[in-house]
Amino acid sequence: LVPFVWAGSKAGIVNQFDTTTTQIVLPPNSLDNPFNPASPYASAAQAFYGSAYSGYVGQPALFYGALTEISPQHSLYYTNVYRLVDDLTGTVGAWDVAAAAGYVRDETHVTYQGFVNVSALDAAFASGTFRVGQNASLNSPSLIASIAPETHDVAVSDIAFISATASRKLFPLPGGDLAVATGVEARVWQENNPGQPGAPEGNILMDGSFYASGSQTVQAAFAEFSAPLLHSLELDAAGRVDHYQTAGTAFTPKFGFKWKILPQLALRGT
């Protein structure tokens, strides 16, 4: 039904219920305007308004009704995913090392059918070419296609990452070898979803589309020590630093222990 309230990130809220600003009106010369004496609805309007009807003659009329000649709304989706990932492992001196890198791209293709373009609808009302009510069947398929055209968009999401880790034993302790592990990584996310054409401008009636664009970059580094002080007691300590492009830097420490009281019972804490 129109009028309606819709919104766009570039246009804000558009309230077509406001009779002082709405363009969803039948012009004075429209044959579907009951305030046009030549309209087939004029006699019914005159009977309804009585003597006040003459004051409305020649005025535009707010249209409020169902656009039944326009097909139901459909959004059709299909997604292509491209993935490239590889990893390497080996030793460098006393260190066991591993590295990985990858790139993943999602492309979601969307086809929109039956969504009314507000500017086209306004223009069709203003020109009188768009017929409503009992005359809706006079609207040509080409006119309907211009008011509710099939449109398309592609939402793209990219993730790229790279990481490297290294670990080794340092020296023996009563319960085993003191070990250290360290690593670095970086990740980049990018999102570009333009949304349904016309949606950011608030130009789609009853729009159900989403649109977003942005990116995020994260770099991180960590180190961890594992110390088996006794066969029954193991301590570990770790620290991680994450730097977010939009939120700054965060440091996360961790300390833990494992105490084996009996062969069948152990306590853990962090």
Coordinates of C-alpha atoms in Angstrom, one line a residue:
L1 CA 0.0 0.0 0.0
V2 CA 1.0 3.6 -0.6
P3 CA 1.6 6.1 1.0
F4 CA 4.3 4.7 3.1
V5 CA 7.2 5.6 5.3
W6 CA 10.7 4.6 4.0
A7 CA 14.2 5.5 4.8
G8 CA 17.6 5.8 3.1
S9 CA 21.0 6.5 4.5
K10 CA 21.4 9.5 2.2
A11 CA 17.9 10.7 2.3
G12 CA 16.7 10.1 5.9
I13 CA 13.1 9.4 6.6
V14 CA 10.5 10.0 3.9
N15 CA 6.9 10.2 5.2
Q16 CA 4.5 10.0 2.3
F17 CA 1.6 10.2 4.7
D18 CA 2.3 14.0 5.1
T19 CA -0.2 15.6 2.7
T20 CA 1.8 18.8 2.5
T21 CA 4.9 17.2 1.0
T22 CA 3.8 13.8 -0.5
Q23 CA 4.1 13.2 -4.2
I24 CA 1.9 10.1 -4.1
V25 CA -1.0 12.2 -5.5
L26 CA -3.3 12.1 -8.4
P27 CA -3.0 15.4 -10.3
P28 CA -6.1 17.5 -10.9
N29 CA -6.5 16.4 -14.5
S30 CA -6.2 12.7 -13.7
L31 CA -9.2 10.7 -14.8
D32 CA -8.7 8.6 -11.6
N33 CA -8.9 11.7 -9.4
P34 CA -12.4 11.9 -7.9
F35 CA -12.1 15.7 -7.8
N36 CA -12.0 15.8 -11.6
P37 CA -15.6 16.1 -12.8
A38 CA -14.6 13.9 -15.8
S39 CA -13.6 11.1 -13.5
P40 CA -15.9 8.0 -13.2
Y41 CA -15.4 8.4 -9.4
A42 CA -16.7 12.1 -9.4
S43 CA -20.3 11.2 -8.7
A44 CA -19.4 9.0 -5.8
A45 CA -17.2 11.7 -4.3
Q46 CA -19.9 14.4 -4.8
A47 CA -22.4 12.2 -3.0
F48 CA -19.9 11.7 -0.1
Y49 CA -18.8 15.3 0.3
G50 CA -22.1 16.9 -0.5
S51 CA -22.1 20.7 -0.9
A52 CA -18.4 20.8 0.1
Y53 CA -17.4 18.9 -3.0
S54 CA -17.2 22.0 -5.1
G55 CA -14.3 23.2 -2.9
Y56 CA -12.3 20.2 -3.9
V57 CA -12.8 20.3 -7.6
G58 CA -9.5 20.9 -9.4
Q59 CA -7.4 19.8 -6.4
P60 CA -4.9 16.9 -6.4
A61 CA -6.0 13.8 -4.5
L62 CA -3.9 11.8 -2.1
F63 CA -3.7 8.2 -3.4
Y64 CA -4.0 5.4 -0.8
G65 CA -4.4 2.0 -2.3
A66 CA -2.9 -1.3 -3.4
L67 CA -0.7 -1.5 -6.5
T68 CA -2.2 -4.8 -7.4
E69 CA -0.9 -4.7 -11.0
I70 CA 2.7 -4.8 -9.8
S71 CA 4.2 -8.3 -9.2
P72 CA 5.0 -9.4 -5.6
Q73 CA 8.5 -8.6 -4.4
H74 CA 11.2 -11.2 -4.7
S75 CA 14.9 -11.2 -3.9
L76 CA 16.9 -13.9 -5.6
Y77 CA 20.4 -14.8 -4.4
Y78 CA 23.4 -16.9 -5.4
T79 CA 26.9 -16.8 -4.0
N80 CA 30.3 -17.6 -5.4
V81 CA 33.1 -18.3 -2.9
Y82 CA 36.8 -18.2 -3.9
R83 CA 39.4 -19.6 -1.4
L84 CA 43.1 -19.8 -1.6
V85 CA 44.9 -21.1 1.5
D86 CA 48.4 -22.6 2.0
D87 CA 50.6 -23.5 5.0
L88 CA 54.2 -24.4 5.5
T89 CA 55.9 -26.3 8.3
G90 CA 59.6 -27.0 9.1
T91 CA 62.5 -26.4 11.4
V92 CA 65.0 -23.6 11.7
G93 CA 67.8 -24.5 14.0
A94 CA 66.2 -25.6 17.3
W95 CA 62.9 -24.0 16.4
D96 CA 59.8 -25.7 14.9
V97 CA 58.2 -23.2 12.7
A98 CA 54.9 -22.9 10.8
A99 CA 53.5 -20.3 8.5
A100 CA 50.1 -19.9 6.8
A101 CA 48.5 -17.4 4.4
G102 CA 45.1 -17.3 2.9
Y103 CA 42.5 -15.2 1.0
V104 CA 38.7 -15.8 0.9
R105 CA 36.3 -13.8 -1.3
D106 CA 32.5 -14.1 -1.2
E107 CA 30.4 -12.6 -4.0
T108 CA 26.7 -12.6 -3.4
H109 CA 24.6 -11.7 -6.4
V110 CA 21.1 -10.4 -5.7
T111 CA 18.3 -9.8 -8.2
Y112 CA 15.4 -7.6 -7.0
Q113 CA 12.0 -8.0 -8.6
G114 CA 8.7 -6.2 -8.0
F115 CA 10.3 -3.3 -5.9
V116 CA 8.7 0.1 -6.7
N117 CA 11.1 2.9 -7.6
V118 CA 9.7 5.9 -5.8
S119 CA 10.9 8.6 -8.3
A120 CA 9.4 6.6 -11.2
L121 CA 6.1 6.2 -9.4
D122 CA 6.0 9.9 -8.5
A123 CA 6.6 10.8 -12.2
A124 CA 4.0 8.4 -13.4
F125 CA 1.4 9.9 -11.0
A126 CA 2.4 13.5 -11.9
S127 CA 2.1 12.8 -15.7
G128 CA -1.2 11.0 -15.3
T129 CA 0.1 7.9 -17.2
F130 CA -0.2 5.6 -14.2
R131 CA -3.8 4.5 -13.8
V132 CA -5.3 3.1 -10.6
G133 CA -8.6 1.6 -9.4
Q134 CA -10.8 0.2 -12.1
N135 CA -8.5 1.6 -14.8
A136 CA -5.3 -0.2 -13.5
S137 CA -5.6 -2.7 -16.3
L138 CA -4.8 0.1 -18.8
N139 CA -1.2 0.3 -17.5
S140 CA 1.1 -1.2 -20.1
P141 CA 3.8 -3.8 -19.3
S142 CA 6.5 -1.3 -20.2
L143 CA 5.1 1.3 -17.8
I144 CA 5.0 -1.3 -15.0
A145 CA 8.5 -2.4 -15.8
S146 CA 9.7 1.3 -15.6
I147 CA 8.1 1.7 -12.1
A148 CA 9.2 -1.6 -10.7
P149 CA 12.3 -2.5 -12.8
E150 CA 14.4 -5.6 -12.2
T151 CA 17.6 -4.5 -10.5
H152 CA 20.8 -6.2 -9.4
D153 CA 23.7 -5.7 -7.0
V154 CA 26.8 -7.7 -5.9
A155 CA 27.8 -7.8 -2.2
V156 CA 31.5 -8.6 -1.8
S157 CA 33.3 -9.7 1.3
D158 CA 37.1 -10.2 1.4
I159 CA 39.2 -11.8 4.2
A160 CA 43.0 -12.1 3.9
F161 CA 45.3 -13.4 6.6
I162 CA 48.9 -14.4 7.2
S163 CA 50.4 -16.0 10.3
A164 CA 53.7 -17.4 11.6
T165 CA 54.5 -19.4 14.7
A166 CA 57.7 -20.8 16.2
S167 CA 58.3 -23.1 19.3
R168 CA 61.2 -24.7 21.0
K169 CA 62.4 -26.3 24.2
L170 CA 64.8 -24.1 26.3
F171 CA 66.2 -26.2 29.1
P172 CA 65.2 -29.1 31.3
L173 CA 63.2 -28.8 34.5
P174 CA 62.4 -31.5 37.1
G175 CA 59.1 -32.2 35.5
G176 CA 60.2 -31.8 31.8
D177 CA 61.5 -29.2 29.4
L178 CA 60.7 -25.5 29.7
A179 CA 59.2 -24.6 26.3
V180 CA 58.4 -21.4 24.6
A181 CA 56.0 -20.6 21.7
T182 CA 55.6 -17.3 19.9
G183 CA 53.8 -16.1 16.8
V184 CA 52.5 -13.1 14.8
E185 CA 49.5 -12.7 12.5
A186 CA 47.6 -10.2 10.5
R187 CA 44.1 -10.1 9.2
V188 CA 42.2 -7.8 6.9
W189 CA 38.4 -7.8 6.4
Q190 CA 36.7 -5.8 3.7
E191 CA 32.9 -5.5 3.1
N192 CA 31.3 -3.8 0.2
N193 CA 27.5 -4.3 0.0
P194 CA 26.0 -1.4 -2.1
G195 CA 22.5 -2.7 -1.4
Q196 CA 19.5 -2.5 -3.7
P197 CA 20.0 0.2 -6.3
G198 CA 18.1 3.3 -5.0
A199 CA 17.9 2.0 -1.4
P200 CA 20.5 4.3 0.1
E201 CA 18.7 7.3 -1.3
G202 CA 15.4 6.1 0.1
N203 CA 14.1 5.6 -3.4
I204 CA 12.6 2.1 -3.0
L205 CA 9.1 1.7 -1.6
M206 CA 9.0 -0.8 1.3
D207 CA 12.7 -1.5 0.8
G208 CA 14.0 -4.6 2.5
S209 CA 17.6 -4.2 1.4
F210 CA 20.7 -3.8 3.6
Y211 CA 23.8 -1.9 2.6
A212 CA 27.2 -1.6 4.3
S213 CA 30.8 -0.7 3.4
G214 CA 33.9 -0.8 5.6
S215 CA 37.1 -2.5 6.5
Q216 CA 39.0 -3.7 9.5
T217 CA 42.7 -4.6 10.0
V218 CA 44.1 -6.5 12.9
Q219 CA 47.7 -7.3 13.8
A220 CA 48.6 -9.6 16.7
A221 CA 51.6 -11.1 18.4
F222 CA 51.8 -13.6 21.3
A223 CA 54.3 -15.5 23.4
E224 CA 53.7 -18.5 25.8
F225 CA 55.9 -20.3 28.3
S226 CA 55.2 -23.8 29.6
A227 CA 57.2 -24.8 32.7
P228 CA 56.7 -28.3 34.2
L229 CA 58.3 -27.6 37.6
L230 CA 57.5 -31.1 38.8
H231 CA 55.9 -34.2 37.4
S232 CA 52.8 -33.2 39.3
L233 CA 52.9 -29.4 38.8
E234 CA 53.0 -27.4 35.5
L235 CA 52.8 -23.7 35.2
D236 CA 52.2 -21.6 32.1
A237 CA 52.3 -17.9 31.3
A238 CA 51.3 -16.1 28.1
G239 CA 50.6 -12.7 26.7
R240 CA 48.9 -11.5 23.5
V241 CA 48.8 -8.1 21.9
D242 CA 46.1 -7.2 19.4
H243 CA 46.0 -4.0 17.4
Y244 CA 42.6 -3.1 15.8
Q245 CA 42.5 -0.4 13.2
T246 CA 39.3 1.0 14.6
A247 CA 39.5 0.2 18.3
G248 CA 43.2 0.6 19.2
T249 CA 45.5 -1.9 21.0
A250 CA 44.6 -4.5 23.6
F251 CA 46.9 -6.6 25.8
T252 CA 45.7 -9.9 27.2
P253 CA 47.8 -11.8 29.8
K254 CA 47.2 -15.4 30.9
F255 CA 48.6 -17.4 33.8
G256 CA 47.7 -21.0 34.5
F257 CA 48.6 -24.1 36.4
K258 CA 47.9 -27.8 36.4
W259 CA 48.4 -29.7 39.7
K260 CA 48.1 -33.5 39.4
I261 CA 47.1 -34.6 42.9
L262 CA 46.5 -38.2 42.1
P263 CA 46.9 -40.2 38.9
Q264 CA 43.1 -40.0 38.6
L265 CA 42.7 -36.4 39.8
A266 CA 44.1 -33.1 38.6
L267 CA 43.3 -29.4 39.3
R268 CA 43.5 -26.7 36.7
G269 CA 43.3 -23.0 37.0
T270 CA 43.8 -19.9 34.8

